[in-house]
Protein backbone atom coordinates (compact mmCIF):
# COMPACT_ATOMS: atom_id res chain seq x y z
CA UNK A 1 165.39 8.85 104.46
CA UNK A 2 162.28 10.68 105.63
CA UNK A 3 160.34 9.58 108.67
CA UNK A 4 156.57 9.86 108.63
CA UNK A 5 154.67 10.95 111.67
CA UNK A 6 152.05 8.51 113.03
CA UNK A 7 149.26 10.46 111.34
CA UNK A 8 151.06 10.29 108.03
CA UNK A 9 151.87 6.55 107.94
CA UNK A 10 150.17 4.90 104.95
CA UNK A 11 147.84 2.00 105.69
CA UNK A 12 149.07 -1.47 104.87
CA UNK A 13 147.40 -2.94 101.81
CA UNK A 14 147.11 -6.69 101.23
CA UNK A 15 149.06 -8.00 98.26
CA UNK A 16 147.08 -7.98 95.03
CA UNK A 17 144.55 -5.41 96.22
CA UNK A 18 144.36 -1.79 95.14
CA UNK A 19 145.10 0.67 97.94
CA UNK A 20 142.10 2.67 99.16
CA UNK A 21 141.70 6.21 97.87
CA UNK A 22 142.94 8.34 100.77
CA UNK A 23 142.69 11.54 98.75
CA UNK A 24 146.48 11.99 98.54
CA UNK A 25 146.40 12.19 94.76
CA UNK A 26 144.17 15.25 95.13
CA UNK A 27 146.77 17.01 97.30
CA UNK A 28 149.75 19.18 96.39
CA UNK A 29 153.38 18.39 95.75
CA UNK A 30 156.06 21.02 96.38
CA UNK A 31 155.92 22.09 92.71
CA UNK A 32 152.14 22.21 92.38
CA UNK A 33 151.95 23.86 95.80
CA UNK A 34 154.27 26.58 94.56
CA UNK A 35 151.99 27.12 91.53
CA UNK A 36 148.74 27.04 93.51
CA UNK A 37 149.74 29.07 96.57
CA UNK A 38 152.47 31.47 95.43
CA UNK A 39 150.82 33.33 92.56
CA UNK A 40 149.99 36.25 94.85
CA UNK A 41 153.62 36.61 95.95
CA UNK A 42 155.03 36.06 92.44
CA UNK A 43 152.71 38.64 90.90
CA UNK A 44 153.68 41.19 93.55
CA UNK A 45 156.91 41.96 91.67
CA UNK A 46 154.66 43.78 89.20
CA UNK A 47 153.77 46.41 91.81
CA UNK A 48 156.25 46.02 94.71
CA UNK A 49 159.26 47.76 93.08
CA UNK A 50 156.92 50.37 91.63
CA UNK A 51 155.58 51.17 95.10
CA UNK A 52 159.16 51.83 96.28
CA UNK A 53 160.02 54.04 93.30
CA UNK A 54 156.85 56.11 93.55
CA UNK A 55 157.57 56.98 97.20
CA UNK A 56 161.25 57.78 96.60
CA UNK A 57 160.30 59.95 93.61
CA UNK A 58 159.24 62.59 96.13
CA UNK A 59 162.94 63.21 96.74
CA UNK A 60 163.76 63.53 93.04
CA UNK A 61 166.52 61.65 91.23
CA UNK A 62 168.55 61.46 94.45
CA UNK A 63 165.77 59.59 96.13
CA UNK A 64 165.64 56.98 93.36
CA UNK A 65 169.24 56.13 94.18
CA UNK A 66 168.00 54.58 97.43
CA UNK A 67 165.90 51.99 95.58
CA UNK A 68 168.49 49.25 96.00
CA UNK A 69 169.06 49.72 99.78
CA UNK A 70 165.30 49.70 100.39
CA UNK A 71 164.88 46.59 98.22
CA UNK A 72 167.69 44.82 100.06
CA UNK A 73 165.98 45.62 103.36
CA UNK A 74 162.74 44.13 102.01
CA UNK A 75 164.63 41.08 100.73
CA UNK A 76 166.13 40.69 104.20
CA UNK A 77 162.67 40.82 105.74
CA UNK A 78 161.53 38.27 103.16
CA UNK A 79 164.32 35.94 104.28
CA UNK A 80 163.25 36.41 107.92
CA UNK A 81 159.61 35.69 107.05
CA UNK A 82 160.46 32.60 105.01
CA UNK A 83 162.61 31.24 107.84
CA UNK A 84 159.86 32.03 110.34
CA UNK A 85 157.05 30.48 108.33
CA UNK A 86 159.22 27.44 107.69
CA UNK A 87 159.26 27.05 111.47
CA UNK A 88 155.52 27.71 111.66
CA UNK A 89 154.92 24.90 109.16
CA UNK A 90 156.89 22.45 111.33
CA UNK A 91 155.29 23.58 114.59
CA UNK A 92 151.73 23.78 113.23
CA UNK A 93 151.27 21.09 110.55
CA UNK A 94 147.47 21.45 110.64
CA UNK A 95 147.78 24.82 108.90
CA UNK A 96 146.27 28.13 109.89
CA UNK A 97 149.52 30.14 109.96
CA UNK A 98 149.31 33.14 112.26
CA UNK A 99 145.86 32.04 113.51
CA UNK A 100 147.21 28.70 114.73
CA UNK A 101 150.29 30.31 116.31
CA UNK A 102 148.25 32.95 118.12
CA UNK A 103 145.62 30.47 119.26
CA UNK A 104 148.21 28.40 121.11
CA UNK A 105 150.50 31.12 122.47
CA UNK A 106 148.71 34.50 122.48
CA UNK A 107 145.13 33.70 123.45
CA UNK A 108 141.82 33.38 121.60
CA UNK A 109 141.21 37.12 121.10
CA UNK A 110 144.60 37.66 119.43
CA UNK A 111 144.09 34.56 117.30
CA UNK A 112 140.78 35.98 116.07
CA UNK A 113 142.51 39.25 115.16
CA UNK A 114 145.01 37.21 113.14
CA UNK A 115 142.19 35.24 111.51
CA UNK A 116 140.27 38.43 110.68
CA UNK A 117 143.36 40.00 109.13
CA UNK A 118 143.89 36.89 107.01
CA UNK A 119 140.26 36.84 105.88
CA UNK A 120 140.47 40.50 104.86
CA UNK A 121 143.74 39.85 103.06
CA UNK A 122 142.37 36.87 101.15
CA UNK A 123 139.16 38.60 100.07
CA UNK A 124 140.94 41.82 99.06
CA UNK A 125 143.59 39.81 97.24
CA UNK A 126 140.95 38.27 94.99
CA UNK A 127 139.33 41.61 94.19
CA UNK A 128 142.61 43.47 93.67
CA UNK A 129 144.23 40.66 91.67
CA UNK A 130 141.32 40.25 89.29
CA UNK A 131 140.89 43.98 88.69
CA UNK A 132 144.66 44.45 88.23
CA UNK A 133 144.75 41.72 85.61
CA UNK A 134 141.74 43.12 83.79
CA UNK A 135 143.25 46.62 84.01
CA UNK A 136 146.33 45.33 82.20
CA UNK A 137 144.07 43.86 79.53
CA UNK A 138 142.05 47.04 79.06
CA UNK A 139 145.28 49.02 78.87
CA UNK A 140 146.29 46.94 75.87
CA UNK A 141 142.78 46.99 74.40
CA UNK A 142 141.06 50.27 75.45
CA UNK A 143 137.82 49.27 73.68
CA UNK A 144 137.19 46.78 76.50
CA UNK A 145 137.37 49.41 79.26
CA UNK A 146 133.60 49.87 79.57
CA UNK A 147 133.15 46.11 79.99
CA UNK A 148 135.78 45.73 82.73
CA UNK A 149 133.24 44.72 85.41
CA UNK A 150 131.91 41.84 83.30
CA UNK A 151 135.47 40.82 82.48
CA UNK A 152 136.33 40.80 86.20
CA UNK A 153 133.31 38.64 87.00
CA UNK A 154 134.17 36.27 84.13
CA UNK A 155 137.74 35.84 85.39
CA UNK A 156 136.44 35.28 88.94
CA UNK A 157 133.97 32.67 87.68
CA UNK A 158 136.77 30.90 85.79
CA UNK A 159 139.06 30.74 88.84
CA UNK A 160 136.18 29.61 91.07
CA UNK A 161 135.21 26.85 88.65
CA UNK A 162 138.78 25.56 88.46
CA UNK A 163 139.09 25.50 92.27
CA UNK A 164 135.80 23.64 92.65
CA UNK A 165 137.45 20.89 90.65
CA UNK A 166 140.13 20.59 93.34
CA UNK A 167 143.29 22.38 94.42
CA UNK A 168 145.50 19.99 92.45
CA UNK A 169 143.55 20.74 89.28
CA UNK A 170 143.90 24.47 89.90
CA UNK A 171 147.65 24.06 90.47
CA UNK A 172 148.08 22.12 87.25
CA UNK A 173 146.10 24.74 85.32
CA UNK A 174 148.27 27.55 86.66
CA UNK A 175 151.72 25.93 86.37
CA UNK A 176 152.23 27.10 82.77
CA UNK A 177 151.34 30.79 83.38
CA UNK A 178 153.55 30.80 86.48
CA UNK A 179 156.53 29.30 84.65
CA UNK A 180 156.08 31.71 81.70
CA UNK A 181 155.92 34.74 84.01
CA UNK A 182 158.87 33.77 86.23
CA UNK A 183 160.93 32.74 83.20
CA UNK A 184 160.14 36.02 81.44
CA UNK A 185 161.17 38.09 84.46
CA UNK A 186 164.48 36.25 84.80
CA UNK A 187 165.16 36.62 81.07
CA UNK A 188 164.44 40.35 81.42
CA UNK A 189 166.87 40.61 84.35
CA UNK A 190 169.68 38.58 82.76
CA UNK A 191 169.49 40.41 79.43
CA UNK A 192 169.31 43.76 81.20
CA UNK A 193 172.46 43.03 83.19
CA UNK A 194 174.41 42.84 79.93
CA UNK A 195 173.17 46.23 78.74
CA UNK A 196 174.83 49.48 79.70
CA UNK A 197 171.89 51.64 78.61
CA UNK A 198 168.21 51.16 77.72
CA UNK A 199 167.68 49.56 74.31
CA UNK A 200 164.30 51.33 74.01
CA UNK A 201 162.30 54.06 75.80
CA UNK A 202 159.28 53.99 73.51
CA UNK A 203 156.92 52.95 76.29
CA UNK A 204 157.67 55.97 78.50
CA UNK A 205 157.90 58.48 75.62
CA UNK A 206 155.29 61.20 75.86
CA UNK A 207 154.29 60.38 79.44
CA UNK A 208 154.74 62.91 82.23
CA UNK A 209 157.33 62.11 84.89
CA UNK A 210 156.14 61.83 88.49
CA UNK A 211 159.44 63.02 89.94
CA UNK A 212 158.94 65.88 92.39
CA UNK A 213 159.84 69.31 90.98
CA UNK A 214 161.08 70.52 94.34
CA UNK A 215 163.06 67.51 95.48
CA UNK A 216 163.22 66.99 99.22
CA UNK A 217 166.04 65.37 101.15
CA UNK A 218 166.06 61.63 101.61
CA UNK A 219 165.18 61.36 105.27
CA UNK A 220 164.56 58.38 107.53
CA UNK A 221 160.78 58.89 107.35
CA UNK A 222 160.81 58.79 103.55
CA UNK A 223 162.92 55.63 103.54
CA UNK A 224 160.63 54.07 106.12
CA UNK A 225 157.59 54.91 104.03
CA UNK A 226 159.26 53.48 100.90
CA UNK A 227 160.12 50.33 102.84
CA UNK A 228 156.55 49.94 104.09
CA UNK A 229 155.08 50.53 100.62
CA UNK A 230 157.50 48.11 98.98
CA UNK A 231 156.59 45.45 101.53
CA UNK A 232 153.41 44.98 99.49
CA UNK A 233 155.63 42.62 97.50
CA UNK A 234 155.59 40.27 100.50
CA UNK A 235 151.86 39.55 100.33
CA UNK A 236 151.22 35.87 99.90
CA UNK A 237 154.34 34.66 101.73
CA UNK A 238 152.13 33.23 104.49
CA UNK A 239 149.76 31.32 102.17
CA UNK A 240 151.76 28.07 102.16
CA UNK A 241 151.90 27.93 105.97
CA UNK A 242 148.13 28.46 106.07
CA UNK A 243 147.43 25.50 103.77
CA UNK A 244 149.81 22.77 104.97
CA UNK A 245 147.00 20.13 105.07
CA UNK A 246 146.59 20.58 101.30
CA UNK A 247 150.02 19.02 100.67
CA UNK A 248 150.78 15.36 100.15
CA UNK A 249 152.54 13.22 102.73
CA UNK A 250 155.04 14.12 104.13
CA UNK A 251 153.14 17.42 104.30
CA UNK A 252 155.56 19.40 106.46
CA UNK A 253 158.60 18.71 104.31
CA UNK A 254 156.80 19.45 101.03
CA UNK A 255 155.33 22.69 102.40
CA UNK A 256 158.74 23.80 103.71
CA UNK A 257 160.35 23.13 100.33
CA UNK A 258 157.64 25.17 98.61
CA UNK A 259 158.10 28.04 101.12
CA UNK A 260 161.88 28.17 100.60
CA UNK A 261 161.49 28.03 96.81
CA UNK A 262 158.99 30.88 96.94
CA UNK A 263 161.33 33.03 99.03
CA UNK A 264 164.32 32.34 96.77
CA UNK A 265 162.50 33.07 93.51
CA UNK A 266 160.72 36.18 94.84
CA UNK A 267 163.89 37.58 96.44
CA UNK A 268 165.96 37.13 93.27
CA UNK A 269 163.29 38.80 91.15
CA UNK A 270 162.97 41.79 93.50
CA UNK A 271 166.72 42.36 93.74
CA UNK A 272 167.25 41.83 90.00
CA UNK A 273 164.56 44.35 89.04
CA UNK A 274 165.96 46.84 91.54
CA UNK A 275 169.43 46.51 89.99
CA UNK A 276 167.99 47.27 86.55
CA UNK A 277 166.10 50.32 87.89
CA UNK A 278 169.43 51.77 89.02
CA UNK A 279 171.35 50.68 85.93
CA UNK A 280 168.88 52.29 83.52
CA UNK A 281 168.27 55.34 85.79
CA UNK A 282 164.58 54.65 85.41
CA UNK A 283 162.12 57.39 86.37
CA UNK A 284 158.45 56.63 87.12
CA UNK A 285 155.98 58.15 84.66
CA UNK A 286 152.22 58.44 84.63
CA UNK A 287 150.25 55.70 82.88
CA UNK A 288 153.15 53.25 82.44
CA UNK A 289 154.21 50.65 84.99
CA UNK A 290 157.81 50.33 86.12
CA UNK A 291 157.87 46.71 84.97
CA UNK A 292 156.76 47.76 81.47
CA UNK A 293 159.57 50.32 81.32
CA UNK A 294 162.11 47.71 82.42
CA UNK A 295 160.89 45.25 79.78
CA UNK A 296 161.15 47.98 77.15
CA UNK A 297 164.65 49.02 78.27
CA UNK A 298 166.01 45.48 78.55
CA UNK A 299 164.36 43.62 75.66
CA UNK A 300 163.19 46.39 73.35
CA UNK A 301 159.72 47.28 72.15
CA UNK A 302 159.10 44.01 70.34
CA UNK A 303 157.31 40.69 70.76
CA UNK A 304 159.28 39.91 73.94
CA UNK A 305 157.93 43.10 75.50
CA UNK A 306 154.35 42.00 74.80
CA UNK A 307 155.02 38.48 76.10
CA UNK A 308 156.00 39.97 79.47
CA UNK A 309 153.00 42.28 79.49
CA UNK A 310 150.55 39.50 78.74
CA UNK A 311 152.26 37.13 81.19
CA UNK A 312 152.00 39.82 83.86
CA UNK A 313 148.35 40.42 83.04
CA UNK A 314 147.48 36.72 83.24
CA UNK A 315 149.43 36.07 86.45
CA UNK A 316 147.94 39.12 88.17
CA UNK A 317 144.46 37.87 87.35
CA UNK A 318 145.27 34.33 88.42
CA UNK A 319 147.08 35.38 91.62
CA UNK A 320 143.63 35.37 93.20
CA UNK A 321 144.10 31.58 93.31
CA UNK A 322 146.30 32.00 96.40
CA UNK A 323 143.22 33.04 98.34
CA UNK A 324 141.24 30.05 97.08
CA UNK A 325 143.99 27.78 98.41
CA UNK A 326 144.34 29.46 101.82
CA UNK A 327 140.98 30.83 102.92
CA UNK A 328 138.97 27.55 102.79
CA UNK A 329 141.57 25.87 105.03
CA UNK A 330 141.49 28.80 107.46
CA UNK A 331 137.67 28.73 107.54
CA UNK A 332 137.81 24.98 108.21
CA UNK A 333 139.99 25.62 111.28
CA UNK A 334 137.71 28.41 112.47
CA UNK A 335 134.68 26.13 112.00
CA UNK A 336 136.44 23.34 113.91
CA UNK A 337 136.97 25.79 116.80
CA UNK A 338 133.32 26.95 116.62
CA UNK A 339 134.19 30.45 115.39
CA UNK A 340 132.65 29.97 111.94
CA UNK A 341 129.62 28.00 110.69
CA UNK A 342 130.36 24.26 110.70
CA UNK A 343 129.46 24.00 107.04
CA UNK A 344 132.93 25.40 106.25
CA UNK A 345 134.50 22.27 107.77
CA UNK A 346 132.77 19.98 105.27
CA UNK A 347 134.96 18.59 102.52
CA UNK A 348 133.72 17.46 99.11
CA UNK A 349 135.37 15.13 96.62
CA UNK A 350 138.90 15.99 95.47
CA UNK A 351 139.69 17.49 98.90
CA UNK A 352 137.65 20.63 98.12
CA UNK A 353 136.24 22.82 100.91
CA UNK A 354 133.45 23.82 98.56
CA UNK A 355 131.60 26.16 100.90
CA UNK A 356 134.77 28.14 101.61
CA UNK A 357 135.48 28.47 97.89
CA UNK A 358 131.92 29.59 97.11
CA UNK A 359 131.81 32.04 100.04
CA UNK A 360 135.07 33.65 98.93
CA UNK A 361 133.79 33.91 95.36
CA UNK A 362 130.50 35.46 96.50
CA UNK A 363 132.10 38.11 98.74
CA UNK A 364 134.70 38.94 96.09
CA UNK A 365 132.01 39.27 93.43
CA UNK A 366 130.11 41.65 95.71
CA UNK A 367 133.27 43.75 96.13
CA UNK A 368 133.78 43.84 92.37
CA UNK A 369 130.19 44.92 91.74
CA UNK A 370 130.33 47.51 94.52
CA UNK A 371 133.53 49.02 93.13
CA UNK A 372 132.52 48.72 89.47
CA UNK A 373 135.67 46.73 88.74
CA UNK A 374 137.96 49.36 90.28
CA UNK A 375 139.14 48.52 93.80
CA UNK A 376 141.69 51.30 94.26
CA UNK A 377 139.90 52.41 97.42
CA UNK A 378 140.42 48.94 98.90
CA UNK A 379 144.11 48.58 98.04
CA UNK A 380 145.38 50.36 101.22
CA UNK A 381 143.75 47.63 103.31
CA UNK A 382 145.52 44.95 101.33
CA UNK A 383 148.98 45.27 102.88
CA UNK A 384 147.76 46.21 106.37
CA UNK A 385 146.00 42.90 106.93
CA UNK A 386 149.11 41.06 105.78
CA UNK A 387 151.43 42.84 108.20
CA UNK A 388 149.05 42.41 111.14
CA UNK A 389 149.13 38.66 110.49
CA UNK A 390 152.91 38.68 110.01
CA UNK A 391 153.48 40.50 113.30
CA UNK A 392 151.17 38.24 115.30
CA UNK A 393 152.83 35.13 113.86
CA UNK A 394 156.32 36.41 114.70
CA UNK A 395 155.40 37.36 118.28
CA UNK A 396 153.70 34.00 118.76
CA UNK A 397 156.77 32.14 117.53
CA UNK A 398 158.96 34.10 119.98
CA UNK A 399 156.80 32.83 122.82
CA UNK A 400 156.83 29.36 121.25
CA UNK A 401 160.64 29.18 121.43
CA UNK A 402 160.76 30.67 124.94
CA UNK A 403 158.41 27.94 126.18
CA UNK A 404 160.57 25.24 124.59
CA UNK A 405 163.35 25.99 127.09
CA UNK A 406 165.97 24.18 125.04
CA UNK A 407 169.52 25.25 124.31
CA UNK A 408 170.30 26.66 120.90
CA UNK A 409 166.98 28.50 120.49
CA UNK A 410 168.35 32.01 121.12
CA UNK A 411 168.96 32.53 117.40
CA UNK A 412 165.36 31.59 116.57
CA UNK A 413 164.03 33.93 119.25
CA UNK A 414 166.13 36.80 117.90
CA UNK A 415 165.10 35.98 114.32
CA UNK A 416 161.38 36.05 115.08
CA UNK A 417 161.68 39.04 117.41
CA UNK A 418 163.49 41.06 114.76
CA UNK A 419 160.89 40.04 112.18
CA UNK A 420 158.06 41.07 114.51
CA UNK A 421 159.69 44.48 114.98
CA UNK A 422 160.07 45.04 111.24
CA UNK A 423 156.56 43.90 110.28
CA UNK A 424 155.02 45.79 113.19
CA UNK A 425 156.73 49.01 112.10
CA UNK A 426 155.63 48.38 108.52
CA UNK A 427 152.00 47.88 109.64
CA UNK A 428 152.02 51.15 111.62
CA UNK A 429 153.66 53.14 108.79
CA UNK A 430 151.32 51.79 106.09
CA UNK A 431 148.27 52.44 108.26
CA UNK A 432 149.36 55.99 109.11
CA UNK A 433 150.39 56.92 105.57
CA UNK A 434 147.29 55.44 103.93
CA UNK A 435 144.76 56.26 106.64
CA UNK A 436 143.02 59.05 104.72
CA UNK A 437 143.05 56.97 101.51
CA UNK A 438 140.78 54.29 102.93
CA UNK A 439 142.94 52.52 105.52
CA UNK A 440 140.55 53.78 108.20
CA UNK A 441 138.24 50.97 107.10
CA UNK A 442 140.58 48.54 108.85
CA UNK A 443 139.55 50.11 112.14
CA UNK A 444 135.99 49.02 111.38
CA UNK A 445 136.54 45.80 109.46
CA UNK A 446 138.91 43.99 111.83
CA UNK A 447 136.88 44.48 115.06
CA UNK A 448 133.67 43.70 113.17
CA UNK A 449 135.04 40.37 111.97
CA UNK A 450 136.36 39.52 115.42
CA UNK A 451 132.95 40.34 116.90
CA UNK A 452 131.28 38.12 114.29
CA UNK A 453 133.59 35.20 115.15
CA UNK A 454 132.86 35.62 118.85
CA UNK A 455 129.10 35.82 118.22
CA UNK A 456 129.24 32.52 116.31
CA UNK A 457 131.28 30.97 119.15
CA UNK A 458 128.74 32.08 121.77
CA UNK A 459 125.89 30.72 119.65
CA UNK A 460 127.59 27.33 119.36
CA UNK A 461 128.25 27.42 123.11
CA UNK A 462 124.54 27.89 123.83
CA UNK A 463 123.63 25.15 121.36
CA UNK A 464 126.16 22.79 122.94
CA UNK A 465 124.79 23.53 126.41
CA UNK A 466 121.24 22.78 125.30
CA UNK A 467 122.34 19.57 123.58
CA UNK A 468 124.37 18.48 126.59
CA UNK A 469 127.52 18.00 124.53
CA UNK A 470 130.30 16.42 126.58
CA UNK A 471 127.85 14.90 129.08
CA UNK A 472 126.38 11.38 129.17
CA UNK A 473 122.69 11.66 128.19
CA UNK A 474 119.86 9.71 129.79
CA UNK A 475 118.91 6.37 128.26
CA UNK A 476 116.41 6.49 125.37
CA UNK A 477 112.81 5.65 126.26
CA UNK A 478 109.76 4.69 124.27
CA UNK A 479 106.89 7.19 124.12
CA UNK A 480 103.43 6.95 122.65
CA UNK A 481 103.50 8.42 119.14
CA UNK A 482 100.96 10.27 117.03
CA UNK A 483 101.58 10.81 113.30
CA UNK A 484 99.70 13.64 111.58
CA UNK A 485 99.53 13.43 107.75
CA UNK A 486 98.32 16.49 105.76
CA UNK A 487 96.28 15.27 102.75
CA UNK A 488 94.28 16.97 100.00
CA UNK A 489 93.27 14.14 97.65
CA UNK A 490 93.00 10.38 97.33
CA UNK A 491 96.00 9.18 95.33
CA UNK A 492 98.90 6.77 95.35
CA UNK A 493 100.94 9.48 97.12
CA UNK A 494 98.34 9.55 99.92
CA UNK A 495 98.45 5.77 100.18
CA UNK A 496 102.24 5.72 100.40
CA UNK A 497 102.16 8.43 103.08
CA UNK A 498 99.62 6.57 105.24
CA UNK A 499 101.54 3.30 104.83
CA UNK A 500 104.66 5.03 106.13
CA UNK A 501 102.70 6.72 108.92
CA UNK A 502 101.11 3.54 110.30
CA UNK A 503 104.59 1.98 110.27
CA UNK A 504 105.96 4.86 112.35
CA UNK A 505 103.31 5.63 114.97
CA UNK A 506 100.81 4.18 117.39
CA UNK A 507 98.06 6.48 116.09
CA UNK A 508 97.67 8.11 112.67
CA UNK A 509 95.41 11.02 111.76
CA UNK A 510 94.98 12.49 108.30
CA UNK A 511 94.15 16.22 108.27
CA UNK A 512 92.81 18.40 105.48
CA UNK A 513 92.30 22.18 105.51
CA UNK A 514 89.04 23.56 104.13
CA UNK A 515 88.05 27.18 103.52
CA UNK A 516 84.70 28.98 103.57
CA UNK A 517 84.18 29.87 99.90
CA UNK A 518 81.68 27.71 97.92
CA UNK A 519 84.27 26.32 95.47
CA UNK A 520 86.49 25.01 98.29
CA UNK A 521 83.49 23.60 100.18
CA UNK A 522 82.43 21.64 97.10
CA UNK A 523 85.96 20.31 96.64
CA UNK A 524 86.15 19.31 100.31
CA UNK A 525 82.82 17.43 100.16
CA UNK A 526 84.00 15.55 97.05
CA UNK A 527 87.25 14.66 98.82
CA UNK A 528 85.40 13.40 101.92
CA UNK A 529 83.17 11.17 99.77
CA UNK A 530 86.24 9.73 98.03
CA UNK A 531 87.86 9.13 101.41
CA UNK A 532 84.78 7.31 102.73
CA UNK A 533 84.63 5.10 99.62
CA UNK A 534 88.36 4.32 99.90
CA UNK A 535 88.16 3.73 103.69
CA UNK A 536 91.89 3.43 104.48
CA UNK A 537 91.22 2.83 108.18
CA UNK A 538 92.65 6.24 109.15
CA UNK A 539 90.62 9.05 110.67
CA UNK A 540 90.22 12.14 108.45
CA UNK A 541 90.17 15.39 110.45
CA UNK A 542 88.67 18.45 108.80
CA UNK A 543 90.36 21.76 109.78
CA UNK A 544 88.11 24.73 109.04
CA UNK A 545 89.94 27.98 108.27
CA UNK A 546 88.22 31.27 107.54
CA UNK A 547 91.37 32.89 106.13
CA UNK A 548 93.36 31.59 103.22
CA UNK A 549 96.19 29.54 104.68
CA UNK A 550 97.59 26.05 104.92
CA UNK A 551 100.50 25.94 107.35
CA UNK A 552 99.02 27.77 110.33
CA UNK A 553 95.84 25.65 110.67
CA UNK A 554 97.90 22.46 110.65
CA UNK A 555 100.44 23.91 113.12
CA UNK A 556 97.59 24.97 115.43
CA UNK A 557 96.08 21.46 115.30
CA UNK A 558 99.46 19.90 116.11
CA UNK A 559 99.82 22.20 119.14
CA UNK A 560 96.34 21.23 120.38
CA UNK A 561 97.02 17.52 119.88
CA UNK A 562 100.31 17.74 121.80
CA UNK A 563 98.65 19.67 124.64
CA UNK A 564 95.76 17.19 124.84
CA UNK A 565 98.07 14.18 125.21
CA UNK A 566 101.15 15.05 127.31
CA UNK A 567 104.01 12.59 126.87
CA UNK A 568 103.00 11.82 123.28
CA UNK A 569 105.59 12.27 120.54
CA UNK A 570 103.90 14.06 117.62
CA UNK A 571 105.28 13.60 114.11
CA UNK A 572 104.05 15.47 111.03
CA UNK A 573 104.62 13.39 107.91
CA UNK A 574 104.41 15.54 104.78
CA UNK A 575 104.06 13.63 101.48
CA UNK A 576 105.70 15.24 98.44
CA UNK A 577 106.46 14.18 94.89
CA UNK A 578 110.06 14.01 93.56
CA UNK A 579 109.95 15.07 89.87
CA UNK A 580 111.74 13.06 87.21
CA UNK A 581 113.37 16.18 85.73
CA UNK A 582 114.97 19.07 87.59
CA UNK A 583 113.01 21.72 85.69
CA UNK A 584 109.75 20.05 86.74
CA UNK A 585 110.29 21.37 90.26
CA UNK A 586 108.92 24.64 88.91
CA UNK A 587 105.58 22.87 88.40
CA UNK A 588 105.16 22.00 92.08
CA UNK A 589 102.89 24.05 94.35
CA UNK A 590 105.33 24.02 97.32
CA UNK A 591 102.54 23.03 99.76
CA UNK A 592 104.93 20.75 101.61
CA UNK A 593 107.47 23.52 102.17
CA UNK A 594 104.74 25.86 103.48
CA UNK A 595 103.46 23.29 105.97
CA UNK A 596 106.97 22.31 107.11
CA UNK A 597 107.92 25.95 107.70
CA UNK A 598 104.83 26.66 109.80
CA UNK A 599 105.10 23.49 111.89
CA UNK A 600 108.83 24.01 112.48
CA UNK A 601 108.33 27.62 113.55
CA UNK A 602 105.28 27.14 115.80
CA UNK A 603 105.62 23.63 117.31
CA UNK A 604 108.15 21.14 118.63
CA UNK A 605 106.81 18.32 116.47
CA UNK A 606 109.08 16.05 114.47
CA UNK A 607 108.87 16.82 110.74
CA UNK A 608 109.22 14.02 108.24
CA UNK A 609 109.06 14.83 104.50
CA UNK A 610 108.25 11.72 102.46
CA UNK A 611 109.60 11.92 98.91
CA UNK A 612 107.64 9.89 96.33
CA UNK A 613 109.74 9.51 93.17
CA UNK A 614 107.83 9.86 89.93
CA UNK A 615 110.55 8.24 87.79
């Protein structure tokens, strides 16, 4: 029987009454969490084994024989990471993954490096996933190649729209594609294990092999490089630990179950595909993916082959959803710690961190437009950010267990220490091998993000100091008040504004701006006559202005009024109409916005914008 923590105990509900909506129904179960947060990791089997094969191809056919040992090493690292992140989930149930671990045990600067690496990973994952999915589509239908950018933006808009509906809705929408893809891969593996030779090689026919003509020996450096490249298949393993608050109660147990299921499914797929690569003596060729060759060899060039290709295409495109599940939660934690704008901590209906979702979509769209739908130059950064986060999390967990000072923790310390060593080596190797291909950008991007986080933190520190946060303020006191109301005509709106003004202040003054040209002078005289006939009991102040302007004359008058009466609280009440229809906003002259901007920029007066509804 599970035991809920105090923060997870459900409220008691009187008999006969419906329980209050706590938002739990908009959170994830273990199954929906696997669908929402593991698409990145699941889809990585489409390029992880291929990355290994392409590196080993430099050593010729002999090098390809090392595919299985390298894959087993990666599967071992996967097991270490899953075990580690299972511990992270239990130790840090508020989410945040490597950021939360580093914040507690490695200091704020290291935690910001972890956060920056995660942000880079999430943004690049969206761009790479969408373009990879669209690339698979344009490979099947070459006529769409010229429209790939618009297709990428359409897919991004679709995923964004689904996530704005809520993470549960996105999980439900992506369960079917996930099941079809995983099921197809396992069918491919099982059928292939019963074949002694490829049933078809049509896909690779006519394509040039990428095996090296002058095969080199299989040295430790080559194996290390193949290991580091194949570790791209581990991207997304940390996403569940980052988004623990998105799960239903009991959150920790559900998130741990999802993490273990992800590791088991991903590990079996990687090992199974590696076995088939060796069984069929597969050689990488230009223009055809390794997964496509395996599907052709195992199932034949028939409808089953196309099912796998389309399932791969769809899951690659949808694997961007992992970022939409993880980044908003990370940004919420950063905002809570004053390292990101506080707007990212706001939560809309259906447990949606809407601003985080929209920010991720906007930055990803900019990347897609900048790259023209081809993000190959950004791919080297993809794995580096992941391994930086992995390494920081592992080191932090080592310190976590050392501080526990309990018996029986030596195994956990060794587990996390070994994982930190492996992921750290992988990060160094990937960075060194891909440095000239664009990985140098990480040297700029990571410090820049960390500097941005620290700048936001300093800004919030200054704001908190000015506001006296954490200190008991002085008691409120009553001050004499002056309300200034900008007017331009006698109308019901003017009457409503003055009624509100006399209710707010001790003294009310209506001000109108007049200009020197004859037409404006005639209009001003007509307005003054109407005011005198109406006689609302409020003084009308005429502000002469030689230059065309509205905001500055009123701001200057407010400054003079405040200087003439020290200790008086000045309020500027700006009357505006609220249209009945949204499109009717285009018909407004925006005078209120102009005045509010000028007064806010040039004075310390209180600004009150009175909305008069026309409906």
